Amino acid sequence: MLSREELVLRLFEIEAVKFGSFTLKSGIVSPVYVDLRVMISYPSLLKEVSELLWKKAEEANVQYKSLCGVPYTALPMATCISVDHDIPMLIRRKEAKDYGTKKKVEGNCEKDSVCLIIEDVVTTGSSVYETAEILEEAGVRVTDAIVLLDREQGGKANLCNKNITLHSVFTLTGVMKILVEKEKIKPNQLQEVKSFLAKNNSFKPSTIHRSLSFRERGMQKQTHPVARRLFDIMEQKQTNLCFSADVDNFAELLELADKIGQYICCIKTHVDIMEDFSAQNIKSLKELSVRHNFLIFEDRKFADIGNTVRSQYTGGIYKISDWCDITNAHSLPGPGIVSGLKSSLDDKSTRACLLIAEMSSQGNLADSKYKQSTVEMASEHGDFVIGFICTSKVSENPSHIHFTPGVKLINGVDGFGQKYLTPDEVIRRRGSDVIIVGRGITESANRIKTAKEFQEAGWMAYNRR
Ligand code: 5BU
């Protein structure tokens, strides 16, 4: 086995770590360049590195059943560990197969078993997190990741925010210190890299808003009045449960709203599935929302050009904008959809919108770039957009509220690909704010008791995070 110093010198020799002036994809000029892909041309070094990664997991006493390398550079490293130590491996596909099973993960995903992620270099931690999300969708849990080189640009803190502990064999400055000692680079190069890293850190301390209470988030200056009302209701009634009242008649909907109103902060409707829509029925729902203090959210999922959604929001037989506090829209058509919706409102302080950043259904097409663009769109329309439909927290802005559908008391999938997660997973682990529950309540033999159970589970998860 090579010593740590010898290994660093080898990495320097094969130019896996280079110093100078490099223009990165982002346009930023960096004094350091790391590319561990070259290692596959040096099998004995690859074996040494893999052994070090495995040892790191041993030292940290990580308990795991399988391992998975982040594609592509860490794949051969994970394979070496798997073969040398007889540990089952999983492979994350970069693209889901478009034929056959559409699997995103290959290998035996034993439900709820822990999978250890192996990575070559971590900068922001996003590749590790993306891999963890896909593994978790496949049913395994991720608690830890081992990386050969931490570039110290916020990845560890970002992953910690997502409840993943990152263990690194080397840090970039640690590698450089060895190279300075061995007189391969000059001390001023180390200083230069240090100040580059400090300036280019992806961890924003604002992320501490995870621990801000709903009340505090309601009090932020930029929080929209509708979001403020919702945060207030949540704290007052101690509930982050939004009931998805997917029934087809108002007698049932009004009865449910009356019976479980005390446990919810919001009721979600699909007005176009009601058999008996009428202004009078909507008036009755409004009255119940005042009596029990909850908001009304029409899950209309607008998806057209601005001019059309404007008419769909205000006109037709439903006149949605007359009665719903919150509605939602796809970001797919671009910002015109938001401008169109809000242009119809005389008073923007009483109506608000959630943008759909991702859906709860399997195989939905929202990738991380789509999510990111949706968050940017929301930020440009803070006078109307108050948050997102998503499966985990997407925005660091404490004024934004995250709503997550696909919630039941146990994980699972329905017959049409709706994926269910538990309140604890959604609120505590994934950092969302509000659980949306439909059939978890409507299909229960005792709907009132079950609604209370969801309210308690959602609130407990909020208090635990
Ligand atoms: P369920 O019975 O708890 O599966 O109902 C979930 C509700 O949330 C249902 O009304 C859906 O139309 C709605 N929904 C969803 O499930 N997933 C999404 O991504 C969005 C809405 Br957007």
GROMACS .gro file of C-alpha atoms and ligand atoms in nm:
model
  487
    1MET     CA    1   0.000   0.000   0.000
    2LEU     CA    2   0.117   0.353  -0.073
    3SER     CA    3   0.128   0.604   0.213
    4ARG     CA    4  -0.111   0.903   0.195
    5GLU     CA    5   0.179   1.126   0.086
    6GLU     CA    6   0.290   0.882  -0.184
    7LEU     CA    7  -0.063   0.859  -0.315
    8VAL     CA    8  -0.098   1.237  -0.337
    9LEU     CA    9   0.231   1.255  -0.526
   10ARG     CA   10   0.107   0.990  -0.771
   11LEU     CA   11  -0.216   1.185  -0.829
   12PHE     CA   12  -0.007   1.495  -0.896
   13GLU     CA   13   0.224   1.302  -1.132
   14ILE     CA   14  -0.060   1.168  -1.345
   15GLU     CA   15  -0.212   1.520  -1.351
   16ALA     CA   16  -0.530   1.419  -1.171
   17VAL     CA   17  -0.471   1.743  -0.975
   18LYS     CA   18  -0.328   2.041  -1.160
   19PHE     CA   19  -0.249   2.398  -1.061
   20GLY     CA   20  -0.239   2.706  -1.283
   21SER     CA   21  -0.523   2.898  -1.446
   22PHE     CA   22  -0.822   2.704  -1.578
   23THR     CA   23  -1.147   2.836  -1.721
   24LEU     CA   24  -1.428   2.618  -1.590
   25LYS     CA   25  -1.755   2.535  -1.772
   26SER     CA   26  -1.923   2.808  -1.566
   27GLY     CA   27  -1.675   3.066  -1.701
   28ILE     CA   28  -1.506   3.102  -1.361
   29VAL     CA   29  -1.126   3.101  -1.371
   30SER     CA   30  -0.991   2.852  -1.119
   31PRO     CA   31  -0.633   2.812  -0.991
   32VAL     CA   32  -0.687   2.437  -0.951
   33TYR     CA   33  -0.820   2.161  -1.173
   34VAL     CA   34  -0.914   1.814  -1.053
   35ASP     CA   35  -0.989   1.531  -1.294
   36LEU     CA   36  -0.977   1.185  -1.145
   37ARG     CA   37  -1.109   1.019  -1.462
   38VAL     CA   38  -0.750   0.959  -1.570
   39MET     CA   39  -0.714   0.707  -1.290
   40ILE     CA   40  -0.868   0.423  -1.494
   41SER     CA   41  -0.545   0.426  -1.695
   42TYR     CA   42  -0.353   0.336  -1.377
   43PRO     CA   43  -0.520   0.021  -1.237
   44SER     CA   44  -0.287  -0.029  -0.941
   45LEU     CA   45  -0.351   0.331  -0.830
   46LEU     CA   46  -0.724   0.280  -0.876
   47LYS     CA   47  -0.704  -0.022  -0.648
   48GLU     CA   48  -0.514   0.176  -0.381
   49VAL     CA   49  -0.764   0.460  -0.394
   50SER     CA   50  -1.058   0.219  -0.367
   51GLU     CA   51  -0.904   0.057  -0.062
   52LEU     CA   52  -0.863   0.397   0.103
   53LEU     CA   53  -1.230   0.477   0.035
   54TRP     CA   54  -1.335   0.147   0.191
   55LYS     CA   55  -1.110   0.208   0.495
   56LYS     CA   56  -1.266   0.551   0.543
   57ALA     CA   57  -1.611   0.392   0.573
   58GLU     CA   58  -1.470   0.140   0.822
   59GLU     CA   59  -1.307   0.415   1.034
   60ALA     CA   60  -1.630   0.614   1.034
   61ASN     CA   61  -1.815   0.299   1.136
   62VAL     CA   62  -2.077   0.341   0.865
   63GLN     CA   63  -2.331   0.059   0.862
   64TYR     CA   64  -2.441  -0.030   0.508
   65LYS     CA   65  -2.565  -0.321   0.302
   66SER     CA   66  -2.469  -0.212  -0.049
   67LEU     CA   67  -2.269   0.056  -0.225
   68CYS     CA   68  -2.318   0.273  -0.529
   69GLY     CA   69  -2.065   0.482  -0.720
   70VAL     CA   70  -2.180   0.816  -0.859
   71PRO     CA   71  -2.151   0.778  -1.238
   72TYR     CA   72  -1.913   0.771  -1.409
   73THR     CA   73  -1.575   0.829  -1.243
   74ALA     CA   74  -1.661   0.660  -0.915
   75LEU     CA   75  -1.811   0.353  -1.083
   76PRO     CA   76  -1.483   0.163  -1.116
   77MET     CA   77  -1.389   0.259  -0.758
   78ALA     CA   78  -1.717   0.119  -0.624
   79THR     CA   79  -1.665  -0.192  -0.836
   80CYS     CA   80  -1.319  -0.252  -0.686
   81ILE     CA   81  -1.456  -0.218  -0.331
   82SER     CA   82  -1.748  -0.444  -0.412
   83VAL     CA   83  -1.528  -0.719  -0.556
   84ASP     CA   84  -1.249  -0.693  -0.297
   85HIS     CA   85  -1.478  -0.690   0.005
   86ASP     CA   86  -1.774  -0.889  -0.124
   87ILE     CA   87  -2.021  -0.602  -0.083
   88PRO     CA   88  -2.324  -0.595  -0.316
   89MET     CA   89  -2.326  -0.303  -0.556
   90LEU     CA   90  -2.601  -0.094  -0.711
   91ILE     CA   91  -2.561   0.104  -1.031
   92ARG     CA   92  -2.748   0.428  -1.087
   93ARG     CA   93  -2.835   0.481  -1.452
   94LYS     CA   94  -2.759   0.830  -1.581
   95GLU     CA   95  -3.070   0.808  -1.800
   96ALA     CA   96  -3.362   0.580  -1.721
   97LYS     CA   97  -3.408   0.312  -1.984
   98ASP     CA   98  -3.676   0.416  -2.231
   99TYR     CA   99  -3.781   0.058  -2.296
  100GLY     CA  100  -3.860  -0.239  -2.078
  101THR     CA  101  -3.861  -0.170  -1.706
  102LYS     CA  102  -3.753   0.198  -1.714
  103LYS     CA  103  -3.536   0.121  -1.413
  104LYS     CA  104  -3.309   0.397  -1.284
  105VAL     CA  105  -3.117   0.165  -1.052
  106GLU     CA  106  -2.971  -0.174  -1.138
  107GLY     CA  107  -2.902  -0.436  -0.875
  108ASN     CA  108  -3.093  -0.576  -0.584
  109CYS     CA  109  -3.257  -0.284  -0.397
  110GLU     CA  110  -3.344  -0.442  -0.066
  111LYS     CA  111  -3.620  -0.222   0.076
  112ASP     CA  112  -3.507   0.018   0.355
  113SER     CA  113  -3.152  -0.122   0.355
  114VAL     CA  114  -2.872   0.138   0.363
  115CYS     CA  115  -2.664   0.205   0.053
  116LEU     CA  116  -2.328   0.383   0.084
  117ILE     CA  117  -2.247   0.632  -0.190
  118ILE     CA  118  -1.894   0.644  -0.332
  119GLU     CA  119  -1.775   0.958  -0.513
  120ASP     CA  120  -1.443   1.078  -0.654
  121VAL     CA  121  -1.472   1.456  -0.603
  122VAL     CA  122  -1.734   1.665  -0.424
  123THR     CA  123  -1.780   2.034  -0.499
  124THR     CA  124  -2.138   2.137  -0.414
  125GLY     CA  125  -2.256   1.784  -0.333
  126SER     CA  126  -2.532   1.796  -0.595
  127SER     CA  127  -2.422   1.478  -0.781
  128VAL     CA  128  -2.415   1.283  -0.457
  129TYR     CA  129  -2.757   1.417  -0.364
  130GLU     CA  130  -2.907   1.339  -0.705
  131THR     CA  131  -2.778   0.983  -0.675
  132ALA     CA  132  -2.919   0.957  -0.322
  133GLU     CA  133  -3.261   1.076  -0.442
  134ILE     CA  134  -3.271   0.814  -0.715
  135LEU     CA  135  -3.158   0.538  -0.480
  136GLU     CA  136  -3.423   0.641  -0.229
  137GLU     CA  137  -3.688   0.635  -0.500
  138ALA     CA  138  -3.579   0.276  -0.560
  139GLY     CA  139  -3.647   0.198  -0.194
  140VAL     CA  140  -3.304   0.200  -0.027
  141ARG     CA  141  -3.184   0.455   0.227
  142VAL     CA  142  -2.876   0.677   0.205
  143THR     CA  143  -2.713   0.805   0.522
  144ASP     CA  144  -2.346   0.851   0.429
  145ALA     CA  145  -2.119   0.916   0.133
  146ILE     CA  146  -1.745   0.860   0.101
  147VAL     CA  147  -1.545   1.086  -0.128
  148LEU     CA  148  -1.182   1.075  -0.228
  149LEU     CA  149  -1.141   1.452  -0.252
  150ASP     CA  150  -1.356   1.722  -0.095
  151ARG     CA  151  -1.296   2.048  -0.281
  152GLU     CA  152  -1.423   2.234   0.031
  153GLN     CA  153  -1.674   2.443  -0.161
  154GLY     CA  154  -1.978   2.373   0.055
  155GLY     CA  155  -2.056   2.015  -0.046
  156LYS     CA  156  -2.023   1.876   0.307
  157ALA     CA  157  -2.258   2.137   0.456
  158ASN     CA  158  -2.507   2.108   0.169
  159LEU     CA  159  -2.522   1.731   0.209
  160CYS     CA  160  -2.548   1.762   0.586
  161ASN     CA  161  -2.857   1.978   0.524
  162LYS     CA  162  -2.999   1.684   0.334
  163ASN     CA  163  -2.914   1.445   0.619
  164ILE     CA  164  -2.622   1.282   0.437
  165THR     CA  165  -2.287   1.268   0.620
  166LEU     CA  166  -1.992   1.318   0.390
  167HIS     CA  167  -1.661   1.155   0.482
  168SER     CA  168  -1.361   1.257   0.277
  169VAL     CA  169  -1.027   1.079   0.239
  170PHE     CA  170  -0.859   1.406   0.137
  171THR     CA  171  -0.952   1.771   0.136
  172LEU     CA  172  -0.815   1.991  -0.141
  173THR     CA  173  -0.615   2.205   0.101
  174GLY     CA  174  -0.485   1.887   0.270
  175VAL     CA  175  -0.358   1.761  -0.065
  176MET     CA  176  -0.196   2.097  -0.133
  177LYS     CA  177  -0.023   2.105   0.205
  178ILE     CA  178   0.141   1.771   0.122
  179LEU     CA  179   0.246   1.906  -0.219
  180VAL     CA  180   0.392   2.221  -0.056
  181GLU     CA  181   0.587   2.005   0.192
  182LYS     CA  182   0.722   1.793  -0.093
  183GLU     CA  183   0.809   2.112  -0.279
  184LYS     CA  184   0.589   2.031  -0.576
  185ILE     CA  185   0.401   2.359  -0.549
  186LYS     CA  186   0.472   2.697  -0.386
  187PRO     CA  187   0.308   2.816  -0.060
  188ASN     CA  188   0.156   3.114  -0.243
  189GLN     CA  189  -0.033   2.868  -0.470
  190LEU     CA  190  -0.193   2.721  -0.159
  191GLN     CA  191  -0.295   3.073  -0.046
  192GLU     CA  192  -0.436   3.148  -0.389
  193VAL     CA  193  -0.647   2.831  -0.388
  194LYS     CA  194  -0.764   2.900  -0.032
  195SER     CA  195  -0.895   3.243  -0.124
  196PHE     CA  196  -1.055   3.098  -0.441
  197LEU     CA  197  -1.236   2.836  -0.230
  198ALA     CA  198  -1.356   3.097   0.019
  199LYS     CA  199  -1.500   3.308  -0.263
  200ASN     CA  200  -1.660   3.013  -0.441
  201ASN     CA  201  -1.838   2.836  -0.160
  202SER     CA  202  -2.177   2.694  -0.258
  203PHE     CA  203  -2.306   2.669   0.098
  204LYS     CA  204  -2.524   2.969   0.175
  205PRO     CA  205  -2.567   3.021   0.548
  206SER     CA  206  -2.923   3.136   0.468
  207THR     CA  207  -3.009   2.766   0.451
  208ILE     CA  208  -3.037   2.781   0.830
  209HIS     CA  209  -3.397   2.885   0.764
  210ARG     CA  210  -3.470   2.513   0.794
  211SER     CA  211  -3.480   2.582   1.161
  212LEU     CA  212  -3.691   2.902   1.135
  213SER     CA  213  -4.040   2.831   1.261
  214PHE     CA  214  -4.345   2.874   1.038
  215ARG     CA  215  -4.433   3.175   1.253
  216GLU     CA  216  -4.094   3.336   1.188
  217ARG     CA  217  -4.122   3.266   0.817
  218GLY     CA  218  -4.464   3.427   0.815
  219MET     CA  219  -4.308   3.738   0.965
  220GLN     CA  220  -4.041   3.783   0.696
  221LYS     CA  221  -4.075   4.114   0.518
  222GLN     CA  222  -4.111   3.961   0.174
  223THR     CA  223  -4.367   3.696   0.274
  224HIS     CA  224  -4.687   3.731   0.070
  225PRO     CA  225  -5.005   3.802   0.275
  226VAL     CA  226  -5.165   3.470   0.172
  227ALA     CA  227  -4.850   3.280   0.276
  228ARG     CA  228  -4.848   3.478   0.600
  229ARG     CA  229  -5.207   3.370   0.671
  230LEU     CA  230  -5.116   3.011   0.599
  231PHE     CA  231  -4.808   3.019   0.824
  232ASP     CA  232  -5.024   3.175   1.100
  233ILE     CA  233  -5.294   2.912   1.064
  234MET     CA  234  -5.035   2.636   1.072
  235GLU     CA  235  -4.883   2.762   1.396
  236GLN     CA  236  -5.217   2.845   1.559
  237LYS     CA  237  -5.378   2.510   1.479
  238GLN     CA  238  -5.052   2.314   1.490
  239THR     CA  239  -5.114   2.153   1.155
  240ASN     CA  240  -4.931   2.131   0.825
  241LEU     CA  241  -5.191   1.899   0.673
  242CYS     CA  242  -5.359   1.995   0.346
  243PHE     CA  243  -5.654   1.766   0.280
  244SER     CA  244  -5.706   1.675  -0.085
  245ALA     CA  245  -6.084   1.642  -0.097
  246ASP     CA  246  -6.105   1.432  -0.414
  247VAL     CA  247  -6.475   1.343  -0.393
  248ASP     CA  248  -6.733   1.408  -0.664
  249ASN     CA  249  -7.018   1.573  -0.472
  250PHE     CA  250  -7.049   1.869  -0.241
  251ALA     CA  251  -7.256   1.693   0.026
  252GLU     CA  252  -6.957   1.468   0.097
  253LEU     CA  253  -6.700   1.743   0.055
  254LEU     CA  254  -6.878   1.981   0.292
  255GLU     CA  255  -6.930   1.709   0.549
  256LEU     CA  256  -6.562   1.618   0.537
  257ALA     CA  257  -6.456   1.983   0.555
  258ASP     CA  258  -6.677   2.032   0.860
  259LYS     CA  259  -6.563   1.716   1.040
  260ILE     CA  260  -6.191   1.741   0.977
  261GLY     CA  261  -6.162   2.119   0.941
  262GLN     CA  262  -6.005   2.144   1.284
  263TYR     CA  263  -5.709   1.928   1.175
  264ILE     CA  264  -5.616   2.099   0.849
  265CYS     CA  265  -5.453   2.421   0.739
  266CYS     CA  266  -5.583   2.397   0.385
  267ILE     CA  267  -5.835   2.206   0.176
  268LYS     CA  268  -5.746   2.119  -0.181
  269THR     CA  269  -6.015   2.083  -0.445
  270HIS     CA  270  -6.043   1.963  -0.805
  271VAL     CA  271  -6.348   2.164  -0.895
  272ASP     CA  272  -6.380   1.999  -1.236
  273ILE     CA  273  -6.450   1.655  -1.085
  274MET     CA  274  -6.751   1.780  -0.889
  275GLU     CA  275  -7.090   1.663  -1.022
  276ASP     CA  276  -7.282   1.944  -0.853
  277PHE     CA  277  -7.070   2.256  -0.872
  278SER     CA  278  -7.268   2.569  -0.790
  279ALA     CA  279  -7.203   2.913  -0.649
  280GLN     CA  280  -7.409   2.817  -0.343
  281ASN     CA  281  -7.197   2.509  -0.274
  282ILE     CA  282  -6.881   2.712  -0.304
  283LYS     CA  283  -7.029   2.969  -0.067
  284SER     CA  284  -7.090   2.691   0.187
  285LEU     CA  285  -6.729   2.575   0.153
  286LYS     CA  286  -6.612   2.932   0.203
  287GLU     CA  287  -6.819   2.956   0.521
  288LEU     CA  288  -6.664   2.638   0.656
  289SER     CA  289  -6.317   2.767   0.574
  290VAL     CA  290  -6.389   3.073   0.788
  291ARG     CA  291  -6.546   2.874   1.070
  292HIS     CA  292  -6.259   2.625   1.091
  293ASN     CA  293  -5.987   2.863   0.979
  294PHE     CA  294  -5.835   2.692   0.675
  295LEU     CA  295  -5.747   2.810   0.324
  296ILE     CA  296  -5.891   2.682  -0.003
  297PHE     CA  297  -5.651   2.559  -0.270
  298GLU     CA  298  -5.789   2.476  -0.615
  299ASP     CA  299  -5.548   2.227  -0.775
  300ARG     CA  300  -5.619   2.356  -1.127
  301LYS     CA  301  -5.266   2.305  -1.263
  302PHE     CA  302  -5.287   2.581  -1.524
  303ALA     CA  303  -5.059   2.505  -1.817
  304ASP     CA  304  -5.143   2.737  -2.108
  305ILE     CA  305  -5.027   3.074  -2.240
  306GLY     CA  306  -5.090   3.381  -2.025
  307ASN     CA  307  -5.390   3.508  -2.220
  308THR     CA  308  -5.573   3.174  -2.198
  309VAL     CA  309  -5.503   3.102  -1.831
  310ARG     CA  310  -5.628   3.449  -1.746
  311SER     CA  311  -5.973   3.351  -1.883
  312GLN     CA  312  -5.955   3.003  -1.729
  313TYR     CA  313  -5.878   3.153  -1.388
  314THR     CA  314  -6.150   3.416  -1.384
  315GLY     CA  315  -6.414   3.295  -1.628
  316GLY     CA  316  -6.617   2.992  -1.735
  317ILE     CA  317  -6.859   2.836  -1.492
  318TYR     CA  318  -6.609   2.796  -1.209
  319LYS     CA  319  -6.472   3.151  -1.173
  320ILE     CA  320  -6.186   3.006  -0.973
  321SER     CA  321  -6.026   3.337  -0.882
  322ASP     CA  322  -6.347   3.445  -0.703
  323TRP     CA  323  -6.315   3.187  -0.431
  324CYS     CA  324  -5.983   3.005  -0.401
  325ASP     CA  325  -5.704   3.151  -0.189
  326ILE     CA  326  -5.440   2.946  -0.366
  327THR     CA  327  -5.416   2.783  -0.706
  328ASN     CA  328  -5.125   2.623  -0.892
  329ALA     CA  329  -4.963   2.634  -1.234
  330HIS     CA  330  -4.702   2.450  -1.436
  331SER     CA  331  -4.392   2.654  -1.507
  332LEU     CA  332  -4.354   2.483  -1.847
  333PRO     CA  333  -4.510   2.765  -2.057
  334GLY     CA  334  -4.265   3.020  -1.909
  335PRO     CA  335  -4.322   3.332  -1.697
  336GLY     CA  336  -4.616   3.450  -1.915
  337ILE     CA  337  -4.838   3.201  -1.734
  338VAL     CA  338  -4.778   3.378  -1.402
  339SER     CA  339  -4.820   3.725  -1.554
  340GLY     CA  340  -5.145   3.612  -1.721
  341LEU     CA  341  -5.291   3.472  -1.400
  342LYS     CA  342  -5.203   3.767  -1.180
  343SER     CA  343  -5.305   4.029  -1.436
  344SER     CA  344  -5.670   3.944  -1.372
  345LEU     CA  345  -5.653   4.024  -1.001
  346ASP     CA  346  -5.754   4.365  -0.865
  347ASP     CA  347  -5.614   4.282  -0.524
  348LYS     CA  348  -5.304   4.064  -0.536
  349SER     CA  349  -5.286   4.038  -0.159
  350THR     CA  350  -5.573   3.787  -0.131
  351ARG     CA  351  -5.483   3.536  -0.402
  352ALA     CA  352  -5.168   3.335  -0.455
  353CYS     CA  353  -5.019   3.064  -0.668
  354LEU     CA  354  -4.788   2.765  -0.626
  355LEU     CA  355  -4.563   2.666  -0.914
  356ILE     CA  356  -4.527   2.296  -0.987
  357ALA     CA  357  -4.154   2.234  -0.957
  358GLU     CA  358  -4.191   1.858  -0.965
  359MET     CA  359  -4.469   1.605  -0.945
  360SER     CA  360  -4.519   1.305  -0.721
  361SER     CA  361  -4.578   1.062  -1.006
  362GLN     CA  362  -4.315   0.812  -1.121
  363GLY     CA  363  -4.129   0.908  -1.436
  364ASN     CA  364  -4.231   1.276  -1.425
  365LEU     CA  365  -4.011   1.486  -1.647
  366ALA     CA  366  -3.903   1.757  -1.402
  367ASP     CA  367  -3.523   1.734  -1.380
  368SER     CA  368  -3.301   1.951  -1.161
  369LYS     CA  369  -3.264   2.222  -1.427
  370TYR     CA  370  -3.642   2.247  -1.463
  371LYS     CA  371  -3.677   2.275  -1.085
  372GLN     CA  372  -3.411   2.544  -1.070
  373SER     CA  373  -3.576   2.749  -1.346
  374THR     CA  374  -3.910   2.714  -1.167
  375VAL     CA  375  -3.757   2.855  -0.848
  376GLU     CA  376  -3.612   3.147  -1.045
  377MET     CA  377  -3.953   3.214  -1.200
  378ALA     CA  378  -4.112   3.214  -0.854
  379SER     CA  379  -3.856   3.458  -0.723
  380GLU     CA  380  -3.938   3.704  -1.001
  381HIS     CA  381  -4.309   3.694  -0.912
  382GLY     CA  382  -4.307   3.717  -0.533
  383ASP     CA  383  -4.624   3.929  -0.544
  384PHE     CA  384  -4.823   3.620  -0.651
  385VAL     CA  385  -4.615   3.301  -0.630
  386ILE     CA  386  -4.582   3.183  -0.269
  387GLY     CA  387  -4.414   2.848  -0.317
  388PHE     CA  388  -4.408   2.513  -0.488
  389ILE     CA  389  -4.554   2.173  -0.539
  390CYS     CA  390  -4.250   1.949  -0.502
  391THR     CA  391  -4.131   1.627  -0.347
  392SER     CA  392  -3.860   1.795  -0.140
  393LYS     CA  393  -3.749   2.148  -0.054
  394VAL     CA  394  -3.643   2.332  -0.369
  395SER     CA  395  -3.601   2.692  -0.252
  396GLU     CA  396  -3.385   2.846   0.019
  397ASN     CA  397  -3.613   3.149   0.045
  398PRO     CA  398  -3.786   3.123   0.385
  399SER     CA  399  -4.096   3.299   0.248
  400HIS     CA  400  -4.158   3.016   0.003
  401ILE     CA  401  -4.386   2.732   0.115
  402HIS     CA  402  -4.334   2.377  -0.009
  403PHE     CA  403  -4.638   2.152  -0.059
  404THR     CA  404  -4.586   1.781  -0.119
  405PRO     CA  405  -4.851   1.541  -0.253
  406GLY     CA  406  -4.816   1.164  -0.253
  407VAL     CA  407  -4.826   1.115   0.123
  408LYS     CA  408  -4.949   0.814   0.318
  409LEU     CA  409  -4.854   0.664   0.651
  410ILE     CA  410  -4.647   0.399   0.472
  411ASN     CA  411  -4.439   0.426   0.152
  412GLY     CA  412  -4.575   0.272  -0.167
  413VAL     CA  413  -4.704   0.324  -0.521
  414ASP     CA  414  -5.061   0.322  -0.653
  415GLY     CA  415  -5.175   0.151  -0.975
  416PHE     CA  416  -5.094   0.459  -1.187
  417GLY     CA  417  -4.747   0.545  -1.062
  418GLN     CA  418  -4.841   0.782  -0.778
  419LYS     CA  419  -4.553   0.748  -0.530
  420TYR     CA  420  -4.623   0.770  -0.159
  421LEU     CA  421  -4.383   0.886   0.110
  422THR     CA  422  -4.445   0.919   0.483
  423PRO     CA  423  -4.502   1.255   0.660
  424ASP     CA  424  -4.169   1.213   0.839
  425GLU     CA  425  -3.979   1.154   0.515
  426VAL     CA  426  -4.145   1.450   0.343
  427ILE     CA  427  -4.126   1.707   0.623
  428ARG     CA  428  -3.823   1.614   0.827
  429ARG     CA  429  -3.591   1.448   0.580
  430ARG     CA  430  -3.688   1.627   0.259
  431GLY     CA  431  -3.753   1.966   0.416
  432SER     CA  432  -4.100   2.024   0.269
  433ASP     CA  433  -4.359   2.217   0.473
  434VAL     CA  434  -4.710   2.093   0.397
  435ILE     CA  435  -4.827   1.736   0.335
  436ILE     CA  436  -5.110   1.691   0.084
  437VAL     CA  437  -5.315   1.384   0.168
  438GLY     CA  438  -5.609   1.253  -0.034
  439ARG     CA  439  -5.683   0.881  -0.041
  440GLY     CA  440  -5.480   0.830   0.275
  441ILE     CA  441  -5.782   0.990   0.442
  442THR     CA  442  -6.076   0.935   0.205
  443GLU     CA  443  -6.017   0.558   0.180
  444SER     CA  444  -5.995   0.514   0.556
  445ALA     CA  445  -6.279   0.346   0.742
  446ASN     CA  446  -6.255   0.624   1.000
  447ARG     CA  447  -6.170   0.941   0.807
  448ILE     CA  448  -6.180   1.176   1.104
  449LYS     CA  449  -5.948   0.966   1.317
  450THR     CA  450  -5.710   0.919   1.022
  451ALA     CA  451  -5.704   1.292   0.945
  452LYS     CA  452  -5.602   1.351   1.307
  453GLU     CA  453  -5.326   1.090   1.269
  454PHE     CA  454  -5.189   1.268   0.961
  455GLN     CA  455  -5.207   1.603   1.140
  456GLU     CA  456  -5.011   1.462   1.434
  457ALA     CA  457  -4.754   1.287   1.212
  458GLY     CA  458  -4.697   1.598   0.998
  459TRP     CA  459  -4.663   1.827   1.297
  460MET     CA  460  -4.434   1.591   1.483
  461ALA     CA  461  -4.207   1.571   1.177
  462TYR     CA  462  -4.198   1.954   1.161
  463ASN     CA  463  -4.103   1.975   1.529
  464ARG     CA  464  -3.834   1.713   1.487
  465ARG     CA  465  -3.647   1.882   1.207
  4665BU     P1  466  -5.374   1.105  -0.315
  4665BU     O1  467  -5.506   1.037  -0.309
  4665BU     O2  468  -5.317   1.139  -0.176
  4665BU     O3  469  -5.276   1.029  -0.400
  4665BU     O4  470  -5.404   1.246  -0.387
  4665BU     C1  471  -5.306   1.339  -0.417
  4665BU     C2  472  -5.370   1.463  -0.472
  4665BU     O5  473  -5.266   1.557  -0.507
  4665BU     C3  474  -5.452   1.444  -0.599
  4665BU     O6  475  -5.558   1.535  -0.594
  4665BU     C4  476  -5.358   1.480  -0.710
  4665BU     O7  477  -5.428   1.533  -0.821
  4665BU     C5  478  -5.272   1.586  -0.645
  4665BU     N1  479  -5.135   1.591  -0.698
  4665BU     C6  480  -5.050   1.484  -0.691
  4665BU     O8  481  -5.084   1.379  -0.641
  4665BU     N2  482  -4.923   1.495  -0.741
  4665BU     C7  483  -4.878   1.608  -0.797
  4665BU     O9  484  -4.761   1.613  -0.837
  4665BU     C8  485  -4.966   1.719  -0.802
  4665BU     C9  486  -5.092   1.708  -0.752
  4665BU    BR1  487  -4.911   1.877  -0.880
   0.00000   0.00000   0.00000
